[in-house]
Amino acid sequence: EDASGGDIVYMYHIHKRNKTFGIDKLVISNNNGEEIFYFDTTQADSEGEYPIYLIDRIEGTDTRYATNFLEFLKKRILFFCQ
């Protein structure tokens, strides 16, 4: 079962059941398994915001993508509006 484009709660339950990601990596977007964006819930800042990381399965990388959800949204909007 895939959770591509699904909501965060649904994706959490899928990943928890499949033991692919835990609560420390809360997946927020999954592009057919090639790009997975997740909140790193172990790194809350002083305002309770979590950074967002990108797992790029093609490149084999796991890098910080945005410092918070607002920055994530801005980057994704710019990406899709190019």
mmCIF file of C-alpha atoms in Angstrom:
data_model
loop_
_atom_site.group_PDB
_atom_site.id
_atom_site.type_symbol
_atom_site.label_atom_id
_atom_site.label_comp_id
_atom_site.label_asym_id
_atom_site.label_seq_id
_atom_site.Cartn_x
_atom_site.Cartn_y
_atom_site.Cartn_z
ATOM 1 C CA GLU A 1 0.000 0.000 0.000
ATOM 2 C CA ASP A 2 1.310 3.447 -0.942
ATOM 3 C CA ALA A 3 0.672 6.804 0.657
ATOM 4 C CA SER A 4 1.883 9.071 -2.144
ATOM 5 C CA GLY A 5 0.345 12.480 -1.725
ATOM 6 C CA GLY A 6 -1.692 11.287 1.268
ATOM 7 C CA ASP A 7 -2.217 13.284 4.405
ATOM 8 C CA ILE A 8 0.344 13.237 7.211
ATOM 9 C CA VAL A 9 -1.699 11.078 9.594
ATOM 10 C CA TYR A 10 -2.392 8.465 6.924
ATOM 11 C CA MET A 11 1.273 8.355 5.874
ATOM 12 C CA TYR A 12 2.328 8.054 9.526
ATOM 13 C CA HIS A 13 0.119 5.003 9.998
ATOM 14 C CA ILE A 14 1.348 3.380 6.772
ATOM 15 C CA HIS A 15 5.011 3.919 7.683
ATOM 16 C CA LYS A 16 4.449 2.800 11.268
ATOM 17 C CA ARG A 17 2.756 -0.403 10.105
ATOM 18 C CA ASN A 18 5.491 -1.073 7.534
ATOM 19 C CA LYS A 19 8.221 -0.085 10.020
ATOM 20 C CA THR A 20 9.800 2.235 7.437
ATOM 21 C CA PHE A 21 9.718 5.472 9.475
ATOM 22 C CA GLY A 22 8.901 6.222 13.097
ATOM 23 C CA ILE A 23 7.606 9.314 14.851
ATOM 24 C CA ASP A 24 11.121 10.830 14.753
ATOM 25 C CA LYS A 25 10.812 11.064 10.939
ATOM 26 C CA LEU A 26 7.247 12.203 10.305
ATOM 27 C CA VAL A 27 6.744 11.931 6.542
ATOM 28 C CA ILE A 28 4.843 14.846 4.996
ATOM 29 C CA SER A 29 5.327 14.175 1.289
ATOM 30 C CA ASN A 30 6.267 11.127 -0.743
ATOM 31 C CA ASN A 31 6.784 11.430 -4.495
ATOM 32 C CA ASN A 32 6.419 7.775 -5.500
ATOM 33 C CA GLY A 33 9.267 6.851 -3.195
ATOM 34 C CA GLU A 34 11.879 8.846 -5.136
ATOM 35 C CA GLU A 35 11.712 11.925 -2.901
ATOM 36 C CA ILE A 36 10.518 11.713 0.684
ATOM 37 C CA PHE A 37 10.136 14.846 2.787
ATOM 38 C CA TYR A 38 9.858 14.494 6.556
ATOM 39 C CA PHE A 39 9.821 16.472 9.791
ATOM 40 C CA ASP A 40 12.749 15.578 12.030
ATOM 41 C CA THR A 41 10.853 15.639 15.320
ATOM 42 C CA THR A 42 14.058 15.265 17.346
ATOM 43 C CA GLN A 43 15.169 18.816 16.442
ATOM 44 C CA ALA A 44 12.471 21.275 17.565
ATOM 45 C CA ASP A 45 13.620 24.900 17.622
ATOM 46 C CA SER A 46 12.749 27.445 20.340
ATOM 47 C CA GLU A 47 9.319 28.020 18.731
ATOM 48 C CA GLY A 48 8.500 24.311 18.453
ATOM 49 C CA GLU A 49 9.136 24.191 14.690
ATOM 50 C CA TYR A 50 10.767 21.128 13.155
ATOM 51 C CA PRO A 51 13.203 21.149 10.236
ATOM 52 C CA ILE A 52 12.234 19.280 7.105
ATOM 53 C CA TYR A 53 14.600 16.850 5.446
ATOM 54 C CA LEU A 54 14.614 15.379 1.967
ATOM 55 C CA ILE A 55 15.530 11.787 1.262
ATOM 56 C CA ASP A 56 16.445 11.514 -2.410
ATOM 57 C CA ARG A 57 16.484 7.821 -3.185
ATOM 58 C CA ILE A 58 17.920 8.347 -6.667
ATOM 59 C CA GLU A 59 20.876 10.370 -5.352
ATOM 60 C CA GLY A 60 21.106 8.352 -2.137
ATOM 61 C CA THR A 61 21.051 11.466 0.048
ATOM 62 C CA ASP A 62 19.272 12.632 3.198
ATOM 63 C CA THR A 63 19.669 16.411 3.532
ATOM 64 C CA ARG A 64 18.048 19.310 5.334
ATOM 65 C CA TYR A 65 15.570 20.935 2.951
ATOM 66 C CA ALA A 66 13.918 23.646 5.068
ATOM 67 C CA THR A 67 14.172 25.042 8.580
ATOM 68 C CA ASN A 68 10.389 24.915 9.076
ATOM 69 C CA PHE A 69 7.100 24.138 7.355
ATOM 70 C CA LEU A 70 6.629 27.661 5.964
ATOM 71 C CA GLU A 71 10.025 27.570 4.248
ATOM 72 C CA PHE A 72 9.143 24.106 2.896
ATOM 73 C CA LEU A 73 5.904 25.430 1.380
ATOM 74 C CA LYS A 74 7.660 28.421 -0.178
ATOM 75 C CA LYS A 75 10.304 26.196 -1.777
ATOM 76 C CA ARG A 76 7.757 23.706 -3.122
ATOM 77 C CA ILE A 77 5.550 26.464 -4.548
ATOM 78 C CA LEU A 78 8.537 28.063 -6.269
ATOM 79 C CA PHE A 79 9.644 24.677 -7.571
ATOM 80 C CA PHE A 80 6.266 23.877 -9.112
ATOM 81 C CA CYS A 81 5.727 27.394 -10.486
ATOM 82 C CA GLN A 82 8.959 27.520 -12.498
#
